[in-house]
Amino acid sequence: MSEEPLQIVVKKDLKFENPVAIEGFPDVGLAGAIASMHLIENWGLEEIAYVETPLLPPIMVVHNGELLNPIRIYGNKNYIVLTSEIALPLTLLNSLTKKVVEWLSSVNATMLIALTGIPVENRFEIEKPAVYGVVSNKEHADLLSKHKIEVLQEGFISGIYALFLKECLKAGLPAIALIAQSFLKYPDPGAAAELLTSLSAILSVSIDVKPLLENAEEIRLKARDLIKQTEKVAPSTYRNVEGELPLMYR
Amino acid sequence: MGFPEDFDSLWEDVEGCLEPLVELRETHNAFEIYLDLPYVKGESIEVRFSEDALLVVAECSKAIKFERWGFTQKRTESRYFRKVIKLPHKIDPTKATSHFKNGVLKIRVLKI
């Protein structure tokens, strides 16, 4: 094994067919993480790789008695889904996003879609969270508009998804971020469900969100520790910049 | 009623209670407190006030026990959420309002 601080360790070599990658790492409301974990289960994806790095705290996960690494990559020949069961420290994000995008380019991924939430003060009053989009190229703006997803025209974005878009821009890998209105401090399965509904429309693929909504209370209970960890290692204050306007207008 | 200190772990078993996730917001004249209460129905929530704190106790609609989980959770059966929220300012409990929607409790209380 090489001396690089972060590596993607492949467990299963799949014959990908121009796969689409979807990332749902823990962030605001865990909307992306809940959505990605639901996708993995709903599509029956198997673990194909994991992230190895000494930059992580000394944590392993146990599922069904099996030891697993906390940052894992699942997939089939058409889709790759990335998720994590622990909060990601800010110091890890640059190397993680860079290495992941390098790997996605090496397996000829055609696009990366980042799933995340944006905290809104009045989420308590909102029955159906809206989903917004950020695109790395203008061609995808039309795709989102066609599905009535408002595309951000001016503003800041921050978080792991912002870094993914940045790395994809550098690598020439098309990328979209889908961002749902969500709670800041609570796991938000409702926001996750809206992300998946939008994803389903964009990819023209079926995603059954009914089990997610039926299990919302259990998800909210099980995700409490993760959202507390996420708030500790990546305080939401850095997301405040998303409410600000950039100085330049062109 | 004495209001005990908060504890860090959300899974500490205090008389079969879980600690809910809480968000506190402050405006110039009021506090808004939001509590995430999965498995709770509105009628089972009780809120009590002191001059600068509130106690929320909510009974779950079913006992919460995750038998396949880690070492702590496996031994615990929880039936309530319980939380003391200390406020940095005195409040007027007679002007408090609350709404419970989609498993989230919102309490608004005016400062004195």
PDB file of C-alpha atoms in Angstrom, chain A residues 22-110:
ATOM      1  CA  ILE A  22     -24.274   9.903  -5.785  1.00  0.00           C
ATOM      2  CA  GLU A  23     -22.758  11.240  -2.589  1.00  0.00           C
ATOM      3  CA  GLY A  24     -24.634  11.592   0.683  1.00  0.00           C
ATOM      4  CA  PHE A  25     -22.151  12.349   3.432  1.00  0.00           C
ATOM      5  CA  PRO A  26     -23.353  13.600   6.828  1.00  0.00           C
ATOM      6  CA  ASP A  27     -24.239  17.262   6.654  1.00  0.00           C
ATOM      7  CA  VAL A  28     -27.164  19.557   7.466  1.00  0.00           C
ATOM      8  CA  GLY A  29     -30.140  17.589   8.754  1.00  0.00           C
ATOM      9  CA  LEU A  30     -28.348  14.418   7.622  1.00  0.00           C
ATOM     10  CA  ALA A  31     -30.615  14.769   4.600  1.00  0.00           C
ATOM     11  CA  GLY A  32     -27.987  13.471   2.197  1.00  0.00           C
ATOM     12  CA  ALA A  33     -26.810  10.694   4.497  1.00  0.00           C
ATOM     13  CA  ILE A  34     -30.353   9.441   5.137  1.00  0.00           C
ATOM     14  CA  ALA A  35     -31.101   9.615   1.411  1.00  0.00           C
ATOM     15  CA  SER A  36     -27.936   7.743   0.405  1.00  0.00           C
ATOM     16  CA  MET A  37     -28.458   5.015   2.985  1.00  0.00           C
ATOM     17  CA  HIS A  38     -32.018   4.567   1.768  1.00  0.00           C
ATOM     18  CA  LEU A  39     -30.797   4.284  -1.807  1.00  0.00           C
ATOM     19  CA  ILE A  40     -28.271   1.629  -0.842  1.00  0.00           C
ATOM     20  CA  GLU A  41     -31.016  -0.411   0.778  1.00  0.00           C
ATOM     21  CA  ASN A  42     -33.736   0.276  -1.805  1.00  0.00           C
ATOM     22  CA  TRP A  43     -31.494  -0.597  -4.752  1.00  0.00           C
ATOM     23  CA  GLY A  44     -29.834  -3.532  -2.992  1.00  0.00           C
ATOM     24  CA  LEU A  45     -26.344  -2.166  -3.618  1.00  0.00           C
ATOM     25  CA  GLU A  46     -23.313  -4.004  -2.333  1.00  0.00           C
ATOM     26  CA  GLU A  47     -20.199  -2.546  -0.788  1.00  0.00           C
ATOM     27  CA  ILE A  48     -17.527  -2.174  -3.449  1.00  0.00           C
ATOM     28  CA  ALA A  49     -14.939  -0.004  -1.736  1.00  0.00           C
ATOM     29  CA  TYR A  50     -14.102   1.962   1.357  1.00  0.00           C
ATOM     30  CA  VAL A  51     -11.960   4.920   2.347  1.00  0.00           C
ATOM     31  CA  GLU A  52      -8.763   4.191   4.249  1.00  0.00           C
ATOM     32  CA  THR A  53      -7.009   7.037   6.036  1.00  0.00           C
ATOM     33  CA  PRO A  54      -5.161   7.664   9.293  1.00  0.00           C
ATOM     34  CA  LEU A  55      -6.904  11.048   9.388  1.00  0.00           C
ATOM     35  CA  LEU A  56     -10.075   9.459  10.749  1.00  0.00           C
ATOM     36  CA  PRO A  57     -10.706   8.837  14.448  1.00  0.00           C
ATOM     37  CA  PRO A  58     -10.207   5.211  15.562  1.00  0.00           C
ATOM     38  CA  ILE A  59     -13.703   3.978  14.742  1.00  0.00           C
ATOM     39  CA  MET A  60     -15.064   0.926  12.981  1.00  0.00           C
ATOM     40  CA  VAL A  61     -18.709   0.015  12.464  1.00  0.00           C
ATOM     41  CA  VAL A  62     -20.373  -3.304  13.190  1.00  0.00           C
ATOM     42  CA  HIS A  63     -23.403  -4.363  11.151  1.00  0.00           C
ATOM     43  CA  ASN A  64     -24.928  -7.821  11.408  1.00  0.00           C
ATOM     44  CA  GLY A  65     -21.855  -8.804  13.378  1.00  0.00           C
ATOM     45  CA  GLU A  66     -19.573  -7.767  10.501  1.00  0.00           C
ATOM     46  CA  LEU A  67     -16.791  -5.208  10.838  1.00  0.00           C
ATOM     47  CA  LEU A  68     -17.052  -2.371   8.336  1.00  0.00           C
ATOM     48  CA  ASN A  69     -15.136   0.814   7.668  1.00  0.00           C
ATOM     49  CA  PRO A  70     -17.132   3.949   8.415  1.00  0.00           C
ATOM     50  CA  ILE A  71     -16.781   5.630   4.993  1.00  0.00           C
ATOM     51  CA  ARG A  72     -18.025   3.220   2.371  1.00  0.00           C
ATOM     52  CA  ILE A  73     -18.809   3.104  -1.320  1.00  0.00           C
ATOM     53  CA  TYR A  74     -21.642   0.972  -2.653  1.00  0.00           C
ATOM     54  CA  GLY A  75     -22.599   0.294  -6.206  1.00  0.00           C
ATOM     55  CA  ASN A  76     -23.754  -1.719  -9.149  1.00  0.00           C
ATOM     56  CA  LYS A  77     -22.722  -1.383 -12.789  1.00  0.00           C
ATOM     57  CA  ASN A  78     -24.819   1.781 -13.218  1.00  0.00           C
ATOM     58  CA  TYR A  79     -24.659   3.588  -9.894  1.00  0.00           C
ATOM     59  CA  ILE A  80     -22.127   4.379  -7.222  1.00  0.00           C
ATOM     60  CA  VAL A  81     -23.302   5.662  -3.823  1.00  0.00           C
ATOM     61  CA  LEU A  82     -20.939   7.130  -1.249  1.00  0.00           C
ATOM     62  CA  THR A  83     -21.826   7.537   2.387  1.00  0.00           C
ATOM     63  CA  SER A  84     -20.404   7.648   5.889  1.00  0.00           C
ATOM     64  CA  GLU A  85     -21.651   6.549   9.289  1.00  0.00           C
ATOM     65  CA  ILE A  86     -19.469   9.001  11.151  1.00  0.00           C
ATOM     66  CA  ALA A  87     -19.179  12.747  10.990  1.00  0.00           C
ATOM     67  CA  LEU A  88     -16.357  13.876   8.740  1.00  0.00           C
ATOM     68  CA  PRO A  89     -13.881  16.339  10.271  1.00  0.00           C
ATOM     69  CA  LEU A  90     -13.321  19.461   8.218  1.00  0.00           C
ATOM     70  CA  THR A  91      -9.613  18.617   7.961  1.00  0.00           C
ATOM     71  CA  LEU A  92     -10.454  15.479   5.981  1.00  0.00           C
ATOM     72  CA  LEU A  93     -12.719  17.018   3.382  1.00  0.00           C
ATOM     73  CA  ASN A  94     -10.181  18.321   0.879  1.00  0.00           C
ATOM     74  CA  SER A  95      -8.262  15.080   0.545  1.00  0.00           C
ATOM     75  CA  LEU A  96     -11.436  12.985   0.596  1.00  0.00           C
ATOM     76  CA  THR A  97     -13.207  14.882  -2.160  1.00  0.00           C
ATOM     77  CA  LYS A  98     -10.063  15.036  -4.306  1.00  0.00           C
ATOM     78  CA  LYS A  99      -9.368  11.313  -4.016  1.00  0.00           C
ATOM     79  CA  VAL A 100     -12.995  10.323  -4.570  1.00  0.00           C
ATOM     80  CA  VAL A 101     -13.277  12.416  -7.732  1.00  0.00           C
ATOM     81  CA  GLU A 102      -9.998  10.977  -9.017  1.00  0.00           C
ATOM     82  CA  TRP A 103     -11.351   7.480  -8.468  1.00  0.00           C
ATOM     83  CA  LEU A 104     -14.719   8.302 -10.055  1.00  0.00           C
ATOM     84  CA  SER A 105     -12.888   9.632 -13.112  1.00  0.00           C
ATOM     85  CA  SER A 106     -10.822   6.435 -13.255  1.00  0.00           C
ATOM     86  CA  VAL A 107     -13.987   4.289 -13.390  1.00  0.00           C
ATOM     87  CA  ASN A 108     -15.486   6.547 -16.068  1.00  0.00           C
ATOM     88  CA  ALA A 109     -18.303   7.949 -13.970  1.00  0.00           C
ATOM     89  CA  THR A 110     -20.450  10.227 -16.113  1.00  0.00           C
TER      90      THR A 110
END
